[in-house]
Amino acid sequence: MSPSHDFGRFFLPGPTEVHPEVLAAMQRPVIGHRGPEMRELLERLEPGLQELFGTERPVYLSTSSATGLMETAIMNLSATRVLALVCGAFGDRFRAIAERCGRPVDVIRADPGEPNTARRLELALADDPGRWDLVTVVHSETSTGVLNPVAEIAEAVRRYDDVLLAVDGVTSVGGTPIRFDDWDVDFLLTGSQKAIALPPGLAFGVASDRALQRATQIPARSFYFDLLAFDRRAREYQTTNTPAVSLFYALDRQLHRIATEGLGSRFDRHASMAARTVEWVDELRANLGSEFGILALPGFRSPTVTAVTLPESISGTRVVASVKSRGFTIAPGYGELKDRCIRIGHMGDHTIEELEVLLAVIGEVIGELASGDVVSMEEGALR
Ligand SMILES: *Cc1c(COP(=O)(O)O)cnc(C)c1O
């Protein structure tokens, strides 16, 4: 099957579908990373990246997946103790990284579908000021479809001079407005393969002056993931090491495509896809029963990923497999929620028309599973 044949069928909440034009851009010849051509390329990439992050600061390019920059945040920004805000699997990843990197860590945990609130953070910080030097939070929690109120969380952190805030924006950057400078956060990162819709393999991040200052005080802050090296090199339009230059070509092409659509239109498109998914779940509820729902609370729903909750009798893995057999890819619930949910990644370059086709297919599958048709069909095939 040609890639164009498959286009519009791959709705994982990361990696996301990559436009054929972007894939094709990677076929350009490799260039050296210390020459003038690389400098020119990096200079050209910067304004588009800055717009995605809402910043005038340099945007760092890391040849790693997003987890590499999560580790960068922990290694470079905490010398004492981390407070991890957790409302799902990726918030918990920040906790696990802190632990593995030898930083003591406390957790404020929200139930699946609920956000991390600024209020709970305020209470914790007021109760024991000075206990933590870094707070971590995930903006769009891909495992539950929750969008955390990062601006409010940043406001709470900013009342304490010595506390920094690191934000995982992996499924938010490129799908929803990010205001790094206005929110006044200290580090915000994303990966190439989610809402920016590039192939996997790159991560992007921005750091505040406070963050860079903190890194100077941490000698064992990692070599590959050294924030000061990222910053120094970025200001010279260079990279720290040999980068995945072919992916830079893809980024160049994709930033051009994003500029052509317009960032505002891109965000509107994501908001419409999320709204349409919510509406579709309302239709499921009306037709098939009240047990269908959306895991994330209203007011805290991510524009890029929706976790749809299912009745006991319908398993998420089952729905995903049947949808797959019809040529479309979605994800089951994450971790313990595997069979309780399905997750739809309506992000990147997908359109509302493509989403409409997908939702019709999922609706068909769910209709059959609810009436027992698919069960008997599959059992028949086994016999
Ligand atoms: C996918 C994802 C990650 C991990 O990204 P990798 O690129 O696989 O390292 C981290 N955080 C969130 C919110 C994600 O969705």
Coordinates of C-alpha atoms and ligand atoms in Angstrom, one line a residue:
M1 CA 0.0 0.0 0.0
S2 CA 1.3 3.4 -0.8
P3 CA 1.5 6.0 2.0
S4 CA -1.1 8.2 0.3
H5 CA -3.5 5.2 0.3
D6 CA -3.1 5.0 4.1
F7 CA -3.3 8.7 4.8
G8 CA -6.1 9.6 7.2
R9 CA -6.3 6.3 8.9
F10 CA -3.6 6.4 11.6
F11 CA -5.0 8.0 14.8
L12 CA -2.7 6.9 17.5
P13 CA -2.1 9.6 20.2
G14 CA 1.6 9.5 19.0
P15 CA 3.4 8.8 16.9
T16 CA 1.1 10.6 14.5
E17 CA 0.7 10.4 10.8
V18 CA 3.4 12.1 8.8
H19 CA 2.5 13.9 5.6
P20 CA 4.2 12.3 2.5
E21 CA 5.6 15.7 1.6
V22 CA 7.4 15.8 5.0
L23 CA 8.7 12.2 4.6
A24 CA 10.0 13.0 1.2
A25 CA 11.9 16.1 2.5
M26 CA 14.2 13.7 4.3
Q27 CA 15.8 12.5 1.1
R28 CA 18.0 15.5 0.7
P29 CA 21.8 14.8 1.1
V30 CA 23.3 14.9 4.5
I31 CA 25.3 18.0 5.4
G32 CA 28.0 18.5 8.1
H33 CA 26.9 19.9 11.4
R34 CA 29.6 22.5 11.8
G35 CA 29.4 24.1 8.4
P36 CA 27.6 27.2 7.1
E37 CA 24.7 25.2 5.6
M38 CA 23.7 23.9 9.0
R39 CA 23.9 27.3 10.5
E40 CA 21.6 28.6 7.7
L41 CA 19.2 25.7 8.2
L42 CA 19.0 26.3 12.0
E43 CA 18.5 30.0 11.6
R44 CA 15.7 29.3 9.2
L45 CA 14.0 26.8 11.6
E46 CA 14.1 29.1 14.7
P47 CA 11.2 31.6 14.1
G48 CA 8.7 28.8 13.4
L49 CA 9.8 26.9 16.5
Q50 CA 9.6 30.0 18.6
E51 CA 6.1 30.6 17.4
L52 CA 5.1 27.1 18.4
F53 CA 6.4 27.7 21.9
G54 CA 5.2 31.4 22.3
T55 CA 8.7 32.5 23.0
E56 CA 11.5 34.9 21.9
R57 CA 14.1 32.6 23.6
P58 CA 16.2 30.1 21.6
V59 CA 14.5 26.7 21.0
Y60 CA 16.8 23.8 21.6
L61 CA 16.8 20.8 19.2
S62 CA 17.7 17.5 20.8
T63 CA 18.3 14.3 18.9
S64 CA 16.4 12.1 21.3
S65 CA 12.8 11.3 22.0
A66 CA 10.9 13.6 24.4
T67 CA 11.9 11.5 27.4
G68 CA 15.5 12.7 26.9
L69 CA 14.4 16.3 27.5
M70 CA 12.3 15.2 30.5
E71 CA 15.5 13.7 31.9
T72 CA 17.3 17.0 31.0
A73 CA 14.7 18.9 33.2
I74 CA 15.4 16.7 36.2
M75 CA 19.2 16.5 35.8
N76 CA 19.7 20.2 35.2
L77 CA 17.0 21.8 37.3
S78 CA 16.8 20.0 40.6
A79 CA 19.6 19.8 43.2
T80 CA 17.4 19.0 46.2
R81 CA 13.9 17.6 45.9
V82 CA 11.2 17.3 43.2
L83 CA 7.5 17.8 43.5
A84 CA 5.8 15.8 40.7
L85 CA 2.2 16.7 39.7
V86 CA 0.7 13.5 38.4
C87 CA -2.6 12.9 36.7
G88 CA -1.7 10.0 34.5
A89 CA 1.1 7.8 33.1
F90 CA 3.3 10.6 31.7
G91 CA 3.2 12.7 34.9
D92 CA 4.2 9.5 36.6
R93 CA 7.1 9.2 34.2
F94 CA 8.6 12.5 35.5
R95 CA 8.4 11.0 39.0
A96 CA 10.1 7.8 37.8
I97 CA 12.9 9.8 36.1
A98 CA 13.5 11.9 39.2
E99 CA 13.7 8.7 41.2
R100 CA 16.1 7.0 38.8
C101 CA 18.3 10.1 38.7
G102 CA 18.6 10.0 42.5
R103 CA 16.4 13.0 43.3
P104 CA 14.0 12.6 46.2
V105 CA 10.5 13.1 44.9
D106 CA 7.1 13.8 46.4
V107 CA 3.9 13.4 44.4
I108 CA 0.6 15.2 44.2
R109 CA -1.7 12.8 42.4
A110 CA -5.0 13.4 40.8
D111 CA -7.5 10.6 39.9
P112 CA -7.7 9.5 36.2
G113 CA -9.6 12.1 34.2
E114 CA -9.0 14.9 36.8
P115 CA -6.5 17.6 36.4
N116 CA -3.7 18.8 38.7
T117 CA -5.1 22.0 40.2
A118 CA -3.1 25.1 41.1
R119 CA -5.0 25.1 44.4
R120 CA -3.6 21.8 45.6
L121 CA -0.1 22.9 44.6
E122 CA -0.5 26.2 46.4
L123 CA -1.5 24.4 49.6
A124 CA 1.5 22.1 49.4
L125 CA 4.0 25.0 48.6
A126 CA 2.5 27.2 51.4
D127 CA 2.7 24.3 53.8
D128 CA 6.4 23.6 53.3
P129 CA 8.1 26.3 51.4
G130 CA 11.7 25.4 50.7
R131 CA 11.1 21.7 50.5
W132 CA 11.2 21.5 46.7
D133 CA 13.3 23.2 44.1
L134 CA 11.5 21.9 41.1
V135 CA 7.8 21.2 40.2
T136 CA 7.0 19.0 37.2
V137 CA 3.7 18.8 35.3
V138 CA 2.4 17.4 32.1
H139 CA 0.3 19.9 30.0
S140 CA -1.7 17.4 27.9
E141 CA -1.7 14.1 29.7
T142 CA -1.9 11.7 26.8
S143 CA -2.9 8.7 28.9
T144 CA -6.2 10.3 30.1
G145 CA -6.8 13.2 27.7
V146 CA -6.6 15.8 30.4
L147 CA -5.3 19.3 29.7
N148 CA -3.7 20.7 32.9
P149 CA -4.1 24.5 33.7
V150 CA -0.4 25.3 33.2
A151 CA -0.8 29.1 33.4
E152 CA -2.4 28.9 36.8
I153 CA 0.1 26.3 38.0
A154 CA 3.0 28.6 36.8
E155 CA 1.4 31.5 38.7
A156 CA 1.4 29.4 41.9
V157 CA 5.1 28.4 41.4
R158 CA 6.2 32.0 40.7
R159 CA 5.4 33.1 44.2
Y160 CA 8.5 31.2 45.4
D161 CA 11.8 32.5 44.1
D162 CA 13.7 29.2 44.4
V163 CA 11.2 26.9 42.8
L164 CA 11.3 26.1 39.1
L165 CA 8.6 24.7 36.9
A166 CA 9.2 22.1 34.1
V167 CA 6.4 21.4 31.7
D168 CA 6.0 18.3 29.4
G169 CA 4.2 19.8 26.4
V170 CA 4.5 16.6 24.3
T171 CA 0.9 16.4 23.1
S172 CA 0.2 20.1 23.4
V173 CA 2.9 22.0 21.5
G174 CA 1.6 22.3 17.9
G175 CA -2.0 21.5 18.8
T176 CA -2.9 24.2 21.3
P177 CA -1.4 27.7 22.1
I178 CA 1.7 27.7 24.2
R179 CA 2.8 30.9 25.9
F180 CA 6.2 30.1 27.3
D181 CA 7.2 33.8 27.9
D182 CA 3.8 34.9 29.2
W183 CA 3.3 31.9 31.5
D184 CA 6.8 32.5 32.8
V185 CA 7.7 28.8 33.1
D186 CA 11.3 27.5 33.3
F187 CA 11.4 24.6 30.9
L188 CA 9.0 23.4 28.4
L189 CA 9.6 20.4 26.1
T190 CA 8.0 18.5 23.3
G191 CA 8.8 15.6 20.9
S192 CA 8.6 15.6 17.1
Q193 CA 6.1 12.8 16.7
K194 CA 3.0 14.1 18.4
A195 CA 1.1 17.3 17.6
I196 CA 3.8 18.6 15.4
A197 CA 3.4 15.5 13.2
L198 CA 7.0 14.8 12.3
P199 CA 8.7 11.3 12.4
P200 CA 9.9 10.3 15.8
G201 CA 13.5 11.1 16.8
L202 CA 13.7 14.8 17.8
A203 CA 12.8 16.7 20.9
F204 CA 12.5 20.5 21.3
G205 CA 12.8 22.6 24.5
V206 CA 13.0 26.1 25.8
A207 CA 14.6 27.2 29.1
S208 CA 14.3 30.4 31.2
D209 CA 17.2 32.4 32.6
R210 CA 16.3 31.0 36.0
A211 CA 16.6 27.5 34.7
L212 CA 20.1 28.2 33.1
Q213 CA 21.2 29.8 36.4
R214 CA 20.1 26.7 38.3
A215 CA 22.0 24.4 35.9
T216 CA 25.3 26.3 36.6
Q217 CA 24.9 25.1 40.2
I218 CA 24.7 21.4 39.3
P219 CA 28.0 20.0 38.1
A220 CA 26.8 16.5 37.5
R221 CA 23.9 17.7 35.3
S222 CA 24.6 15.2 32.5
F223 CA 26.9 15.6 29.4
Y224 CA 24.5 14.7 26.5
F225 CA 21.6 16.5 28.2
D226 CA 23.5 19.6 29.4
L227 CA 21.1 22.6 29.3
L228 CA 24.0 25.0 29.3
A229 CA 25.5 23.3 26.2
F230 CA 22.1 23.3 24.5
D231 CA 21.8 27.1 25.2
R232 CA 25.3 28.0 24.2
R233 CA 25.1 26.1 20.9
A234 CA 21.6 27.3 20.1
R235 CA 22.7 30.9 20.4
E236 CA 25.4 30.2 17.7
Y237 CA 22.9 28.3 15.5
Q238 CA 24.7 25.1 16.2
T239 CA 23.9 21.7 17.8
T240 CA 25.6 20.1 20.7
N241 CA 26.5 16.9 18.9
T242 CA 25.9 15.3 15.5
P243 CA 22.1 15.8 15.0
A244 CA 19.5 13.8 13.1
V245 CA 19.9 16.2 10.2
S246 CA 17.5 14.3 7.9
L247 CA 14.8 15.0 10.5
F248 CA 15.7 18.7 10.4
Y249 CA 14.8 18.7 6.7
A250 CA 11.4 17.2 7.7
L251 CA 11.0 19.9 10.3
D252 CA 11.9 22.6 7.8
R253 CA 9.2 21.3 5.5
Q254 CA 6.6 20.9 8.3
L255 CA 7.2 24.4 9.7
H256 CA 6.6 25.7 6.2
R257 CA 3.3 23.7 6.0
I258 CA 2.3 24.9 9.5
A259 CA 3.0 28.6 8.5
T260 CA 1.0 28.1 5.3
E261 CA -2.1 26.8 7.3
G262 CA -1.5 29.5 10.0
L263 CA -1.0 28.6 13.6
G264 CA -4.4 30.0 14.6
S265 CA -6.2 27.8 12.0
R266 CA -4.1 24.8 13.2
F267 CA -5.3 25.3 16.8
D268 CA -8.9 25.9 15.6
R269 CA -8.7 22.7 13.6
H270 CA -7.6 20.8 16.7
A271 CA -10.3 22.3 18.8
S272 CA -13.0 21.3 16.2
M273 CA -11.7 17.8 16.1
A274 CA -11.9 17.5 19.9
A275 CA -15.4 19.1 20.0
R276 CA -16.6 16.7 17.3
T277 CA -15.3 13.7 19.3
V278 CA -17.2 14.9 22.3
E279 CA -20.3 15.3 20.2
W280 CA -19.9 11.8 18.8
V281 CA -19.7 10.4 22.3
D282 CA -22.9 12.1 23.1
E283 CA -24.5 10.4 20.1
L284 CA -23.1 7.0 21.3
R285 CA -24.7 7.7 24.7
A286 CA -28.0 8.6 23.1
N287 CA -28.1 5.5 20.9
L288 CA -26.3 2.8 23.0
G289 CA -26.6 3.8 26.7
S290 CA -25.3 6.1 29.3
E291 CA -22.1 4.1 30.0
F292 CA -20.2 5.7 27.2
G293 CA -18.3 8.8 28.4
I294 CA -15.2 11.0 28.3
L295 CA -12.6 10.3 30.9
A296 CA -11.4 13.9 31.2
L297 CA -13.5 16.3 33.1
P298 CA -15.3 19.0 31.1
G299 CA -13.1 22.2 31.1
F300 CA -9.9 20.1 31.3
R301 CA -10.0 18.3 27.9
S302 CA -7.1 18.1 25.6
P303 CA -7.6 19.3 22.1
T304 CA -5.3 16.6 20.8
V305 CA -6.3 13.4 22.4
T306 CA -9.6 12.0 23.8
A307 CA -10.0 8.9 26.1
V308 CA -13.5 7.5 25.6
T309 CA -14.8 5.4 28.4
L310 CA -16.6 2.2 27.5
P311 CA -19.3 0.0 29.2
E312 CA -18.0 -3.0 31.2
S313 CA -19.2 -5.4 28.4
I314 CA -17.0 -3.8 25.7
S315 CA -13.2 -4.1 25.9
G316 CA -10.9 -1.3 24.7
T317 CA -8.4 -3.8 23.2
R318 CA -11.3 -5.5 21.4
V319 CA -12.5 -2.2 19.8
V320 CA -8.9 -1.3 18.8
A321 CA -8.4 -4.8 17.1
S322 CA -11.7 -4.6 15.2
V323 CA -11.0 -1.0 14.1
K324 CA -7.6 -2.2 13.0
S325 CA -9.1 -5.0 10.9
R326 CA -11.0 -2.2 9.0
G327 CA -7.7 -0.4 8.3
F328 CA -7.7 2.2 11.0
T329 CA -5.4 2.7 14.0
I330 CA -6.4 4.0 17.4
A331 CA -5.1 3.1 20.9
P332 CA -6.7 1.3 23.8
G333 CA -6.7 2.9 27.3
Y334 CA -3.3 3.4 28.9
G335 CA -2.0 1.0 31.6
E336 CA -4.7 -0.1 34.0
L337 CA -7.3 1.6 31.8
K338 CA -6.5 -0.5 28.8
D339 CA -9.8 -2.3 28.5
R340 CA -11.9 0.5 30.0
C341 CA -11.2 3.1 27.3
I342 CA -10.1 3.8 23.7
R343 CA -7.9 6.7 22.9
I344 CA -8.2 8.7 19.7
G345 CA -5.3 11.0 18.7
H346 CA -6.9 13.8 16.8
M347 CA -3.7 15.7 16.3
G348 CA -1.1 16.8 13.9
D349 CA -2.3 17.1 10.3
H350 CA -5.6 15.2 10.6
T351 CA -8.7 17.0 9.3
I352 CA -12.3 17.0 10.6
E353 CA -13.3 15.1 7.4
E354 CA -10.8 12.3 8.1
L355 CA -11.9 12.2 11.8
E356 CA -15.5 11.9 10.6
V357 CA -14.7 8.7 8.6
L358 CA -12.8 7.2 11.6
L359 CA -15.6 7.9 14.0
A360 CA -18.1 6.3 11.7
V361 CA -15.9 3.2 11.6
I362 CA -15.5 3.1 15.4
G363 CA -19.2 3.6 15.8
E364 CA -19.9 0.6 13.5
V365 CA -17.5 -1.6 15.5
I366 CA -19.0 -0.5 18.9
G367 CA -22.5 -1.0 17.5
E368 CA -21.6 -4.6 16.5
L369 CA -19.8 -5.3 19.8
A370 CA -22.7 -4.0 21.8
S371 CA -25.1 -6.3 19.9
G372 CA -22.8 -9.3 20.0
D373 CA -22.3 -9.5 16.2
V374 CA -18.5 -9.2 16.2
V375 CA -18.1 -11.7 19.0
S376 CA -20.0 -14.4 17.2
M377 CA -18.2 -13.6 13.9
E378 CA -14.8 -13.9 15.5
E379 CA -15.8 -17.1 17.4
G380 CA -17.0 -18.5 14.1
A381 CA -13.6 -17.8 12.6
L382 CA -11.9 -19.6 15.4
R383 CA -13.9 -22.8 15.1
Ligands
LIG1 C1 4.6 10.4 24.1 C2 4.8 11.2 25.4 C3 6.0 11.2 26.1 C4 7.2 10.4 25.7 O1 7.7 10.8 24.5 P1 8.9 9.9 23.8 O2 9.1 10.8 22.6 O3 8.4 8.6 23.6 O4 10.0 9.9 24.8 C5 6.1 12.1 27.2 N1 5.0 12.8 27.6 C6 3.8 12.8 26.9 C7 2.7 13.6 27.4 C8 3.7 12.0 25.8 O5 2.5 11.9 25.2

